[in-house]
Amino acid sequence: MTPTPSPICLIYAGGTFGSHGTPLSPLPAKIFLPTLGDLLGAADHHVQILDNQIIKDSSFMTPSDFVGFYELILTAYQDGYRNFVLITGTDTLSFLAAFLARAFDELTDLSLVITGSMQPLLLPQQAELSINYDSDAWDNLSESITVAAKHQGVFVQFFHHTFDAKNTQKIHSQAHHAFVGSEAIFNEQSLPSIDTTTRLHQLPSLIERAKSVKIRSVYVLPNDPDALADALLAAADACAVILIGYGAGNLPKSQAIIDALAELTDRGIAIICTTMCAYGGTSAQYAAGAWQYDHGVWASGSWTIPAIYGQILWLSVSQKLTAQHWKYL
């Protein structure tokens, strides 16, 4: 007799995938999930839908929500489940994926695939819930289930591509090929994982810290340099600042900016420089960018903005936010 495969745990968190109406908004779980369950059963997918209370447009996601998904998956993992697919909205999909990838980095036998869609699974303007055959939703979900059943790791699955969840970016607001990122590398060896009991005991403190954590962004514009200094100082209530520069991470240099950087670093605030460019990352090859690294700014290399945010958020709530931890990410 062929053994029954372990079920894929499906988490529905809202987003375009399960949206309906005009304008689009996520359907309540009690309406959408029975329809989705019927479709999955008809396609012979061995899926178990987990009870999840965080269902919203992803533009409303918060750090507390991110930790909530971590808690949900960690609890199911402790109960013996190893394979998960999370459906969420595309606006913050990369941010959530990077957070979860970092949070579950040590759980080497876990498989978690984050996906969504650029069009709803169901026709949005029909009162009777009917499949939208022009949508990318079903392909994204089916391919995610396949990846979750076969490979260990944390991935983003979108438009026939499997990405490393630690480093993806949404680059198109309409097209099906909306995401780019580091291509996934599959490790077929399922290694023994860590004991999660300690992690479960740490959950209350993570949940509490997530309520107050602040990560700010400062976008460099061709203003007077004092404007950038003012923007940096205005972010002094954060635990970290993502400094979004030109080109390879370039930005103007002035004494006011140097003083602002010193003020933030003296307060223990991490400052990570990245680029507004979609490709190429940062480097220190230009004097216009290299100077800041002598004043406490951390380099982001090829990490995308969502990747930086997700990893900084995990390090913040787990109280591991130091330059040394960032260096080895």
XYZ file of C-alpha atoms in Angstrom:
329
model
C 0.000 0.000 0.000
C 1.335 3.434 -0.967
C 1.652 5.650 2.136
C -0.516 8.748 2.254
C 1.677 11.823 1.702
C 1.881 14.429 4.440
C -0.655 17.174 3.771
C 0.395 20.594 2.585
C -0.750 23.138 5.166
C -2.363 26.040 3.320
C -2.573 29.484 4.920
C -4.884 32.015 3.296
C -4.063 35.599 4.292
C -6.060 37.589 1.747
C -4.681 39.695 -1.068
C -5.647 39.806 -4.736
C -5.761 35.993 -4.903
C -8.972 35.806 -2.870
C -10.399 39.215 -3.716
C -13.779 39.958 -5.249
C -16.000 42.894 -6.164
C -15.331 46.433 -7.379
C -13.031 47.734 -6.061
C -11.288 44.484 -5.174
C -11.110 43.459 -1.516
C -10.317 40.086 0.136
C -13.289 37.770 0.579
C -13.951 36.583 4.143
C -12.448 33.169 4.818
C -15.875 31.589 5.467
C -16.895 32.489 1.907
C -13.664 31.984 -0.023
C -12.105 28.933 1.617
C -14.933 26.429 0.937
C -14.744 27.327 -2.762
C -10.965 27.017 -2.735
C -11.175 23.716 -0.861
C -13.530 22.280 -3.480
C -11.162 23.291 -6.268
C -8.161 21.765 -4.507
C -10.065 18.529 -3.863
C -11.164 18.302 -7.484
C -7.521 18.718 -8.545
C -6.474 15.940 -6.131
C -4.193 18.227 -4.125
C -3.590 16.831 -0.623
C -4.046 20.100 1.280
C -5.125 20.996 4.804
C -6.273 24.589 5.321
C -5.026 26.062 8.603
C -7.204 28.373 10.647
C -5.747 31.878 10.244
C -7.172 35.101 11.634
C -4.884 37.488 9.710
C -6.776 38.054 6.464
C -6.434 41.516 4.958
C -5.168 43.557 2.045
C -1.405 43.151 2.312
C -0.859 46.923 2.243
C -2.248 46.894 5.811
C 0.217 44.276 7.093
C 2.240 45.182 10.197
C 5.185 43.663 12.110
C 2.678 42.101 14.500
C 1.044 40.326 11.559
C 4.424 39.041 10.376
C 5.114 37.589 13.830
C 1.572 36.177 13.808
C 2.359 34.105 10.717
C 5.611 32.996 12.324
C 3.645 31.837 15.377
C 1.069 29.988 13.257
C 3.685 28.105 11.231
C 5.941 27.398 14.216
C 3.018 25.958 16.188
C 2.008 23.696 13.288
C 5.652 22.674 12.882
C 5.755 21.686 16.553
C 2.669 19.542 15.876
C 4.565 17.631 13.192
C 3.711 19.470 9.979
C 6.575 20.336 7.646
C 5.090 21.585 4.357
C 3.343 24.950 4.022
C 1.969 27.291 1.364
C 1.074 30.860 2.344
C -1.163 32.942 0.065
C -0.848 36.667 0.622
C -1.110 39.971 -1.221
C 1.692 41.014 -3.539
C 2.282 44.517 -2.135
C 4.119 43.248 0.933
C 4.751 39.665 -0.177
C 8.519 40.199 -0.523
C 8.752 41.844 2.909
C 6.896 38.984 4.611
C 8.841 36.347 2.673
C 12.200 37.819 3.703
C 11.101 37.953 7.346
C 9.914 34.344 7.402
C 12.960 33.108 5.500
C 15.237 34.625 8.125
C 13.031 33.490 11.011
C 12.995 29.861 9.823
C 16.563 29.742 8.586
C 17.536 27.030 11.096
C 14.525 24.774 10.479
C 16.217 22.802 7.716
C 13.423 20.258 7.190
C 10.737 22.937 6.752
C 9.212 23.710 3.371
C 7.400 27.033 3.100
C 6.285 28.631 -0.161
C 4.850 32.160 -0.255
C 2.705 33.064 -3.246
C -0.133 35.281 -4.421
C -1.456 36.503 -7.736
C -1.867 39.592 -9.867
C -5.468 38.685 -10.716
C -8.155 37.125 -8.503
C -8.819 33.407 -8.641
C -12.527 34.181 -9.061
C -14.219 36.487 -11.542
C -14.480 39.730 -9.550
C -17.738 41.119 -10.933
C -19.933 38.018 -10.891
C -22.156 37.438 -7.872
C -21.829 33.681 -8.382
C -18.278 32.659 -7.485
C -16.753 31.412 -10.739
C -13.167 30.654 -11.767
C -11.264 33.357 -13.620
C -9.435 31.301 -16.242
C -7.326 34.273 -17.342
C -5.902 34.670 -13.849
C -2.419 33.615 -12.765
C -3.783 32.543 -9.372
C -4.378 28.834 -9.969
C -1.003 28.238 -11.666
C 0.812 30.060 -8.865
C -0.953 27.995 -6.208
C -0.551 24.650 -7.997
C 3.145 25.251 -8.583
C 3.588 26.339 -4.965
C 2.012 23.098 -3.737
C 4.385 21.112 -5.955
C 7.439 22.958 -4.640
C 6.285 22.625 -1.018
C 5.854 18.864 -1.458
C 9.317 18.313 -2.954
C 11.828 20.781 -1.538
C 13.024 22.050 1.830
C 13.528 25.769 2.307
C 11.581 29.022 2.176
C 10.642 30.164 -1.320
C 8.556 32.623 -3.293
C 6.696 31.019 -6.187
C 5.394 33.369 -8.851
C 4.668 33.088 -12.587
C 6.568 29.817 -13.124
C 9.611 30.975 -11.138
C 10.840 29.769 -7.763
C 12.835 32.416 -5.903
C 14.868 32.406 -2.706
C 12.447 34.065 -0.276
C 15.256 36.035 1.363
C 15.710 38.309 -1.636
C 12.821 39.153 -3.983
C 11.277 42.367 -5.270
C 7.974 43.309 -6.868
C 8.832 45.302 -9.994
C 5.534 45.481 -11.900
C 2.165 46.598 -10.588
C 0.026 44.879 -13.245
C 1.776 42.096 -15.195
C 1.853 38.436 -14.201
C 5.675 38.470 -14.203
C 5.627 40.933 -11.326
C 8.565 39.611 -9.282
C 12.290 39.216 -9.672
C 14.774 37.808 -7.204
C 17.541 35.374 -6.455
C 16.711 32.036 -8.047
C 16.071 29.258 -5.547
C 18.736 26.659 -4.883
C 17.206 23.353 -3.834
C 18.906 21.243 -1.169
C 17.429 17.780 -1.512
C 18.916 16.509 1.765
C 16.488 16.810 4.673
C 18.717 17.493 7.667
C 17.679 17.076 11.312
C 16.171 20.314 12.504
C 16.401 22.167 15.788
C 14.208 21.756 18.837
C 11.500 24.414 18.621
C 10.470 24.331 22.283
C 12.708 27.280 23.148
C 11.329 29.237 20.210
C 7.775 28.676 21.397
C 8.715 29.946 24.843
C 10.188 33.079 23.237
C 7.004 33.874 21.307
C 5.375 36.156 23.908
C 8.402 38.461 23.948
C 8.592 38.494 20.131
C 4.901 39.365 19.927
C 5.329 42.170 22.441
C 8.368 43.680 20.694
C 6.612 43.524 17.318
C 3.959 45.922 18.634
C 6.459 48.760 19.028
C 9.253 48.062 16.554
C 9.904 50.887 14.074
C 11.961 50.624 10.896
C 12.169 53.887 8.986
C 13.148 54.612 5.391
C 14.833 57.767 4.111
C 14.697 58.324 0.360
C 17.488 60.441 -1.115
C 16.272 63.224 -3.427
C 18.185 66.031 -5.179
C 17.422 68.551 -2.446
C 19.790 70.656 -0.386
C 21.921 68.237 1.713
C 20.468 69.725 4.903
C 17.099 68.240 3.902
C 18.622 64.757 3.992
C 20.180 65.499 7.383
C 16.773 66.618 8.682
C 15.114 63.445 7.342
C 17.710 61.286 9.080
C 17.231 63.068 12.388
C 13.461 62.695 12.051
C 14.008 58.922 12.031
C 15.724 58.961 15.426
C 12.864 57.020 17.051
C 13.563 53.930 14.921
C 15.612 50.822 15.621
C 16.898 50.901 12.050
C 16.882 53.230 9.046
C 16.956 52.062 5.432
C 18.759 54.801 3.503
C 17.688 54.611 -0.152
C 20.353 56.258 -2.279
C 21.100 56.836 -5.939
C 22.908 54.436 -8.272
C 25.274 52.189 -6.330
C 24.103 53.666 -3.038
C 25.412 57.178 -3.640
C 24.315 60.240 -1.688
C 25.564 63.781 -1.061
C 28.133 64.457 1.629
C 27.932 67.353 4.051
C 28.862 68.043 7.637
C 25.185 68.170 8.559
C 24.656 64.661 7.159
C 27.769 63.355 8.907
C 26.525 64.839 12.182
C 23.083 63.271 11.659
C 24.618 59.844 11.006
C 26.704 60.212 14.169
C 23.583 61.123 16.162
C 21.769 58.001 14.974
C 24.659 55.610 15.438
C 25.339 56.999 18.919
C 21.738 56.063 19.765
C 22.391 52.510 18.566
C 20.233 52.911 15.444
C 21.302 50.723 12.529
C 21.573 52.534 9.176
C 21.580 50.361 6.052
C 22.256 51.952 2.685
C 20.595 50.542 -0.417
C 19.755 51.816 -3.886
C 16.592 52.982 -5.565
C 17.684 50.998 -8.643
C 15.941 47.675 -9.235
C 19.145 45.900 -10.241
C 22.848 45.990 -9.411
C 22.849 46.629 -5.689
C 25.275 48.901 -3.870
C 29.049 49.183 -3.993
C 31.805 51.426 -2.668
C 33.425 52.099 -6.037
C 32.278 55.728 -6.119
C 33.508 58.349 -3.686
C 29.915 59.628 -3.565
C 28.884 56.380 -1.905
C 31.986 55.100 -0.161
C 32.302 57.948 2.365
C 29.235 56.934 4.396
C 30.718 53.573 5.404
C 33.285 55.439 7.489
C 30.411 56.911 9.518
C 28.599 53.818 10.763
C 26.428 53.025 7.733
C 26.032 49.329 6.886
C 26.287 48.127 3.291
C 23.377 46.176 1.785
C 25.143 44.726 -1.255
C 22.637 43.023 -3.533
C 19.776 42.831 -1.001
C 16.479 44.339 -2.163
C 14.592 46.812 0.020
C 12.038 44.145 1.106
C 14.926 41.779 1.879
C 16.580 44.390 4.084
C 13.317 45.159 5.883
C 12.400 41.526 6.493
C 15.779 40.585 7.872
C 16.086 43.725 10.001
C 12.603 43.096 11.414
C 13.502 39.551 12.471
C 16.790 40.690 14.015
C 14.934 43.465 15.858
C 12.149 41.390 17.379
C 14.559 38.587 18.266
C 16.988 41.108 19.788
C 19.873 40.206 17.486
C 20.192 43.510 15.626
C 23.950 44.126 15.566
C 26.410 44.960 12.821
C 28.016 41.554 13.286
C 24.728 39.714 12.682
C 24.021 41.844 9.603
C 27.498 41.186 8.189
C 26.887 37.441 7.961
C 23.380 37.479 6.493
